[in-house]
Coordinates of C-alpha atoms and ligand atoms in Angstrom, one line a residue:
M1 CA 7.4 15.3 11.9
L2 CA 9.0 17.2 9.5
S3 CA 11.7 18.5 11.7
K4 CA 13.2 15.8 12.1
M5 CA 13.5 14.2 8.3
T6 CA 16.6 15.6 7.3
S7 CA 16.1 14.8 3.4
Y8 CA 14.1 13.1 1.8
H9 CA 15.3 9.4 0.7
Q10 CA 14.2 9.9 -3.3
H11 CA 11.6 6.8 -4.0
I12 CA 12.1 5.3 -7.9
P13 CA 8.6 4.9 -9.1
V14 CA 7.9 0.9 -10.3
M15 CA 6.7 -0.2 -13.7
L16 CA 5.8 3.6 -14.8
A17 CA 5.7 2.6 -18.6
E18 CA 3.4 0.3 -17.3
C19 CA 1.3 2.2 -15.3
M20 CA 0.7 5.4 -17.9
Q21 CA 0.3 2.9 -20.3
G22 CA -3.5 1.2 -18.1
L23 CA -4.0 5.0 -16.0
V24 CA -4.4 7.6 -18.8
T25 CA -6.9 7.0 -21.5
N26 CA -8.0 10.4 -21.9
P27 CA -5.5 13.5 -21.1
N28 CA -8.1 15.7 -19.7
G29 CA -9.4 13.5 -17.4
I30 CA -9.9 13.6 -13.8
Y31 CA -7.3 11.0 -12.2
I32 CA -6.0 9.7 -8.6
D33 CA -2.9 9.4 -6.7
G34 CA -3.8 7.2 -4.2
T35 CA -0.5 7.0 -3.5
L36 CA 2.2 10.3 -3.5
G37 CA 4.8 9.3 -1.9
G38 CA 7.9 11.1 -3.3
G39 CA 5.2 12.1 -6.1
G40 CA 7.5 10.2 -9.2
H41 CA 4.3 8.5 -10.6
S42 CA 1.9 11.7 -9.7
K43 CA 4.7 13.8 -12.0
E44 CA 4.9 11.3 -15.3
I45 CA 0.9 11.3 -14.9
L46 CA 0.9 15.1 -15.2
N47 CA 3.0 15.0 -17.9
H48 CA 0.0 12.6 -19.8
L49 CA -2.6 15.4 -19.0
D50 CA -3.4 18.3 -21.4
T51 CA -4.0 21.5 -20.0
N52 CA -7.8 20.1 -18.5
G53 CA -6.8 17.4 -17.1
K54 CA -6.8 16.7 -13.5
L55 CA -5.2 15.1 -10.4
F56 CA -5.7 14.6 -7.1
S57 CA -3.3 13.0 -5.2
I58 CA -3.3 11.3 -1.7
D59 CA -0.7 10.8 1.3
Q60 CA -0.9 10.1 4.7
D61 CA 2.6 11.1 5.3
D62 CA 3.4 14.8 5.9
E63 CA 7.4 13.6 5.3
A64 CA 5.6 12.4 1.5
I65 CA 3.9 15.6 1.4
A66 CA 6.5 18.0 1.8
A67 CA 9.0 16.0 -1.0
A68 CA 6.6 15.9 -3.3
S69 CA 4.8 19.2 -3.2
E70 CA 8.4 19.8 -3.9
Y71 CA 9.4 17.4 -6.3
I72 CA 5.9 18.5 -8.8
G73 CA 5.9 22.1 -8.2
D74 CA 3.3 24.3 -8.6
D75 CA 0.6 23.3 -11.1
D76 CA -2.8 24.3 -11.4
R77 CA -4.1 21.1 -12.5
F78 CA -2.5 19.7 -9.1
S79 CA -4.1 18.8 -5.8
I80 CA -2.8 17.2 -2.8
L81 CA -5.3 15.4 -0.9
K82 CA -3.7 14.2 2.9
G83 CA -5.1 11.5 4.8
N84 CA -6.0 7.7 4.5
F85 CA -7.0 6.4 1.4
G86 CA -9.7 4.2 2.8
Y87 CA -11.9 7.7 3.4
L88 CA -11.5 7.9 -0.5
T89 CA -14.9 9.4 -1.0
T90 CA -14.3 11.6 1.7
L91 CA -11.5 13.0 0.5
L92 CA -11.8 13.7 -2.7
P93 CA -14.3 16.7 -3.4
P94 CA -18.3 15.6 -4.3
P95 CA -18.8 17.0 -7.8
N96 CA -15.8 15.3 -8.9
H97 CA -17.5 11.9 -8.1
G98 CA -18.5 9.3 -10.2
Q99 CA -16.7 11.4 -12.8
V100 CA -12.8 10.1 -12.4
A101 CA -11.4 8.4 -15.4
G102 CA -8.0 6.4 -13.9
I103 CA -7.1 5.2 -10.3
L104 CA -3.5 4.5 -9.5
L105 CA -2.6 2.9 -6.3
D106 CA 1.1 1.7 -5.6
L107 CA 0.8 -0.1 -2.6
G108 CA 2.9 -0.6 1.1
V109 CA 5.8 1.7 1.7
S110 CA 8.3 4.2 0.1
T111 CA 12.3 3.8 -0.1
H112 CA 12.1 7.2 2.0
Q113 CA 9.9 5.8 5.1
I114 CA 11.9 2.2 5.5
R115 CA 15.1 3.8 5.2
E116 CA 14.2 6.8 7.6
G117 CA 15.2 5.3 11.0
E118 CA 13.4 7.0 13.3
R119 CA 10.1 6.0 11.7
G120 CA 11.0 2.4 12.9
F121 CA 10.1 0.7 9.9
S122 CA 13.2 -1.1 9.4
F123 CA 15.3 -4.2 11.4
Q124 CA 18.3 -2.6 9.8
Q125 CA 18.6 0.6 11.0
D126 CA 17.4 1.1 14.8
G127 CA 14.9 3.4 15.9
P128 CA 11.9 3.7 18.1
L129 CA 9.1 1.1 17.3
D130 CA 6.4 3.5 15.3
M131 CA 6.1 1.6 11.4
R132 CA 3.0 4.4 11.4
M133 CA 3.0 5.6 7.5
G134 CA 1.1 9.4 9.1
N135 CA 0.7 10.9 12.2
M136 CA -3.0 10.7 12.5
T137 CA -3.1 7.2 14.1
R138 CA -3.1 5.7 17.7
L139 CA -1.4 3.0 17.1
T140 CA 2.5 2.1 16.9
A141 CA 4.5 -0.7 16.3
Y142 CA 5.4 -0.7 20.4
E143 CA 1.5 -1.2 21.3
V144 CA 1.4 -4.0 19.1
V145 CA 4.5 -5.5 20.3
N146 CA 4.7 -4.7 24.2
N147 CA 0.9 -4.7 24.6
Y148 CA -0.9 -7.2 22.5
E149 CA -1.5 -10.9 24.0
Y150 CA 0.2 -13.6 22.7
E151 CA -2.7 -15.0 20.4
Q152 CA -3.4 -12.0 19.1
L153 CA 0.0 -11.3 18.2
R154 CA 0.8 -15.1 17.0
D155 CA -1.8 -14.5 14.6
I156 CA -0.8 -11.4 13.5
I157 CA 2.7 -12.8 12.5
F158 CA 1.2 -16.0 11.0
N159 CA -1.9 -14.8 9.0
Y160 CA 0.1 -11.0 8.1
G161 CA 4.1 -12.3 7.9
E162 CA 2.9 -15.8 6.6
E163 CA 5.6 -16.7 9.4
K164 CA 5.7 -20.7 10.3
A165 CA 7.5 -19.8 13.8
S166 CA 5.0 -17.2 14.9
R167 CA 4.1 -19.5 18.1
R168 CA 7.8 -18.9 19.2
I169 CA 8.0 -15.7 18.1
A170 CA 5.4 -14.0 19.8
Q171 CA 6.6 -16.3 22.6
A172 CA 9.8 -14.4 23.0
I173 CA 8.1 -11.1 22.3
I174 CA 5.8 -11.5 25.3
Q175 CA 8.8 -12.8 27.9
S176 CA 11.2 -10.1 26.9
R177 CA 9.2 -7.3 27.5
P178 CA 9.5 -3.6 27.4
I179 CA 11.2 -3.8 24.1
E180 CA 11.3 -0.3 23.0
T181 CA 13.4 -0.3 19.6
T182 CA 13.8 -2.3 17.0
N183 CA 17.1 -3.5 17.2
E184 CA 15.8 -4.7 20.2
L185 CA 12.9 -6.3 18.7
R186 CA 15.9 -8.5 15.5
I187 CA 17.8 -9.4 18.4
V188 CA 14.5 -10.9 20.9
I189 CA 13.2 -12.6 16.8
A190 CA 17.2 -13.7 16.7
E191 CA 17.4 -15.8 19.3
V192 CA 15.0 -18.2 18.8
V193 CA 14.8 -18.4 14.8
N194 CA 17.0 -20.1 12.8
Q195 CA 19.8 -18.1 11.4
K196 CA 20.2 -19.0 8.3
F197 CA 16.5 -17.7 7.3
L198 CA 17.0 -14.7 9.9
V199 CA 16.8 -12.1 7.5
K200 CA 13.7 -13.1 5.7
T201 CA 12.4 -13.8 8.9
L202 CA 13.0 -10.5 10.1
A203 CA 11.2 -9.0 7.1
R204 CA 8.3 -11.1 7.5
V205 CA 7.6 -9.8 11.2
F206 CA 8.6 -6.2 10.3
Q207 CA 5.9 -6.6 7.6
A208 CA 3.2 -8.2 9.7
I209 CA 3.5 -5.6 12.7
R210 CA 3.3 -2.8 10.2
I211 CA 0.8 -4.4 8.5
E212 CA -1.5 -4.5 11.8
V213 CA -0.4 -1.1 12.7
N214 CA -1.9 0.7 9.5
Q215 CA -4.5 -1.9 9.0
E216 CA -3.5 -1.7 5.4
L217 CA -5.7 -5.1 4.6
E218 CA -9.3 -3.3 5.8
V219 CA -7.6 0.2 4.3
L220 CA -7.2 -1.5 1.1
K221 CA -10.9 -3.2 1.3
D222 CA -12.1 0.7 1.6
V223 CA -11.1 2.1 -1.1
L224 CA -11.5 -0.5 -3.5
S225 CA -15.0 -1.0 -2.5
Q226 CA -15.2 3.2 -3.0
S227 CA -13.3 3.5 -6.4
L228 CA -16.8 1.9 -7.8
E229 CA -17.7 5.1 -6.5
V230 CA -15.8 7.6 -8.0
L231 CA -14.7 5.7 -11.1
K232 CA -16.7 6.9 -14.1
E233 CA -17.6 4.0 -16.8
G234 CA -14.6 3.1 -19.4
G235 CA -12.8 4.6 -15.9
R236 CA -9.3 2.3 -14.5
L237 CA -8.6 0.6 -11.6
V238 CA -4.7 0.8 -11.4
V239 CA -3.1 -1.2 -8.9
M240 CA 0.6 -2.0 -7.5
S241 CA 0.7 -4.9 -5.1
Y242 CA 4.4 -6.2 -3.0
H243 CA 3.2 -9.2 -1.7
S244 CA 0.4 -11.9 -1.5
L245 CA -2.2 -10.7 0.6
E246 CA -2.5 -7.2 -0.7
D247 CA -2.5 -9.1 -4.5
R248 CA -4.9 -11.7 -3.0
L249 CA -7.7 -8.8 -3.1
V250 CA -6.3 -6.4 -5.7
K251 CA -6.6 -10.0 -8.1
R252 CA -10.4 -10.6 -6.5
F253 CA -11.8 -7.5 -6.7
L254 CA -10.8 -6.4 -9.9
K255 CA -12.1 -9.7 -11.0
A256 CA -15.5 -9.8 -9.5
G257 CA -16.0 -6.7 -7.5
N258 CA -15.9 -8.9 -3.8
F259 CA -13.4 -9.8 -2.2
E260 CA -14.4 -13.5 -2.4
G261 CA -13.5 -13.2 -6.1
K262 CA -16.8 -14.8 -7.0
I263 CA -18.6 -13.4 -9.8
N264 CA -22.5 -12.9 -9.4
K265 CA -25.0 -13.4 -11.8
D266 CA -28.0 -12.0 -13.1
F267 CA -31.1 -13.9 -13.6
F268 CA -30.1 -15.0 -17.1
G269 CA -26.5 -16.1 -16.2
N270 CA -24.7 -12.9 -17.0
D271 CA -21.8 -12.1 -15.3
L272 CA -22.1 -8.6 -13.0
S273 CA -18.5 -8.2 -12.5
P274 CA -18.4 -4.3 -12.5
F275 CA -15.3 -4.7 -13.8
R276 CA -12.9 -5.7 -17.2
L277 CA -9.8 -7.0 -17.4
I278 CA -7.5 -4.7 -18.9
N279 CA -4.6 -7.7 -18.6
R280 CA -5.6 -11.2 -17.8
Q281 CA -1.9 -12.5 -16.6
V282 CA -1.0 -10.0 -13.6
I283 CA 2.2 -7.7 -14.9
T284 CA 5.7 -7.9 -13.1
P285 CA 8.9 -5.7 -13.8
S286 CA 11.4 -6.6 -16.6
P287 CA 14.7 -8.4 -15.9
N288 CA 16.6 -5.1 -16.6
E289 CA 14.1 -2.7 -14.1
V290 CA 14.6 -4.6 -11.0
A291 CA 18.6 -5.0 -11.5
Q292 CA 18.5 -1.4 -11.5
N293 CA 15.6 -0.8 -8.8
P294 CA 15.6 -4.6 -7.2
A295 CA 12.9 -2.8 -4.7
A296 CA 10.5 -3.7 -7.4
R297 CA 11.4 -6.8 -7.4
S298 CA 8.0 -8.0 -5.3
A299 CA 5.5 -5.8 -7.5
K300 CA 2.1 -7.4 -9.3
L301 CA 0.3 -4.7 -11.1
R302 CA -3.3 -5.2 -12.4
I303 CA -5.9 -2.9 -14.2
A304 CA -9.3 -3.2 -14.9
E305 CA -12.2 -0.6 -16.2
K306 CA -15.3 -0.2 -15.1
I307 CA -18.0 -1.2 -16.8
N308 CA -21.7 -0.1 -17.5
G309 CA -23.5 0.1 -14.4
G310 CA -20.4 -1.4 -12.2
G311 CA -21.4 -0.1 -8.8
S312 CA -24.9 1.1 -9.4
Ligands
SAM1 C1 5.2 2.8 -2.4 S1 5.1 4.6 -1.9 C2 4.3 5.4 -2.7 C3 5.6 5.7 -4.2 C4 5.2 6.6 -5.6 N1 3.8 6.1 -5.8 C5 6.6 7.2 -6.0 O1 6.7 7.1 -7.1 O2 7.0 8.2 -4.9 C6 3.1 4.7 -0.7 C7 2.7 5.9 -0.4 O3 1.5 5.5 0.1 C8 1.5 6.3 0.8 N2 0.4 5.6 1.6 C9 0.6 4.0 1.8 N3 -1.0 3.7 2.7 C10 -2.0 4.6 2.4 C11 -3.0 5.0 2.9 N4 -3.5 4.2 4.0 N5 -3.5 6.1 2.6 C12 -3.1 7.4 2.2 N6 -1.2 6.6 1.5 C13 -0.8 5.9 1.9 C14 2.9 5.9 2.1 O4 2.7 7.0 3.0 C15 3.5 6.5 1.0 O5 4.1 7.2 0.9

C-alpha cells in the first residue's frame, strides 16, 4: 500500500482547541486517539501532556500510520496501535484498562484517503472500487457494487446514504454490471438521477457504500461500548462525527450509555447513565474555521465524562 503513495495529503485537524479543552483534564494521564490519521490531533494531545502523560493512537491505515509517525517523530510518551478501533479492548495493553483519562474519536475518512484516487473513495477522481480504510478487511466497494443483491444495495443506499432515489440507483447499478471504477459508477448514477442534485446524490451513494465496506456504524457501536471498560472514572469521551447516522448513535450513547438513548433508572428512580454530558448542546466549528477548512463544515462534537459506577 505504501509503495503506491506518492505523498500524504495533509489533513487539517478539526476543532483542535475545542477537542483539547474537552479531552485533556490531566497532563499526566493516559489518552487514546482512536483515529490517528495524519496525526494532527495526536500531536496536539502530546503538546498538552507532561512527561508522565501517555498517548496510544490507533489507525487501520498504513498510509496514515506512516505519515503520522513521520509528523510526530520519536516520543517516548507515544505509541501507535495498528488496527480497527472496534477492537479497542484488544488493542490497548491490559494494564491501561480502566485507567484512561480520555478517548478522542474523529470519525470518517481523512483528506488523504479522499484525495488519493487509488483508494476509490472519491467520485471526483477515477480509481478502483476499493474504499477500504485499511488493508486488513476483505470486503471492497467492488464486491458491494457488483455482487450484492438488489434489495441489499437499495437498503444500503437508502439507510446509509439517506438517498431517496435508492431503488432507481440500485436498479441501474445491477443493469450496468460489471462496474470496475469510480468513474464508471459515477456515470451509471448520473444517467438515472436529477442532474441538479447530482453532486449531492453522488456524495450520498459513495458515503453509503463506504459505510458498508468499513462497517462504520457497527465498529462505532463497538468502540463506544468498549470505551466504558477502558475509561477511568472522570475519563472523557470526545467524539466528532460528520453525518447524522453517526451523530445519532454518539448522542444517544453519551446521554444514556446505550444506543436507544433511553436512560435506565434504578429502583429509587435515579438515573443510571454511565456518563455526565460536558456539553449539553452539540459543538460545531466556527464560521471562521469552516471558511478556512470547508471539510470541517459538517463536524459535530460531543463530550461526556464517565461517572461513578459507569460501565461496571
Ligand atoms: C478524520 S481522519 C482523522 C484525522 C486526524 N484526527 C488528524 O488530525 O489527522 C480518520 C482516520 O481514522 C481512521 N479510522 C476510521 N475508522 C477507523 C476504525 N474503525 N479503526 C481504525 N481507524 C479508523 C481512518 O483510517 C483515518 O485515518
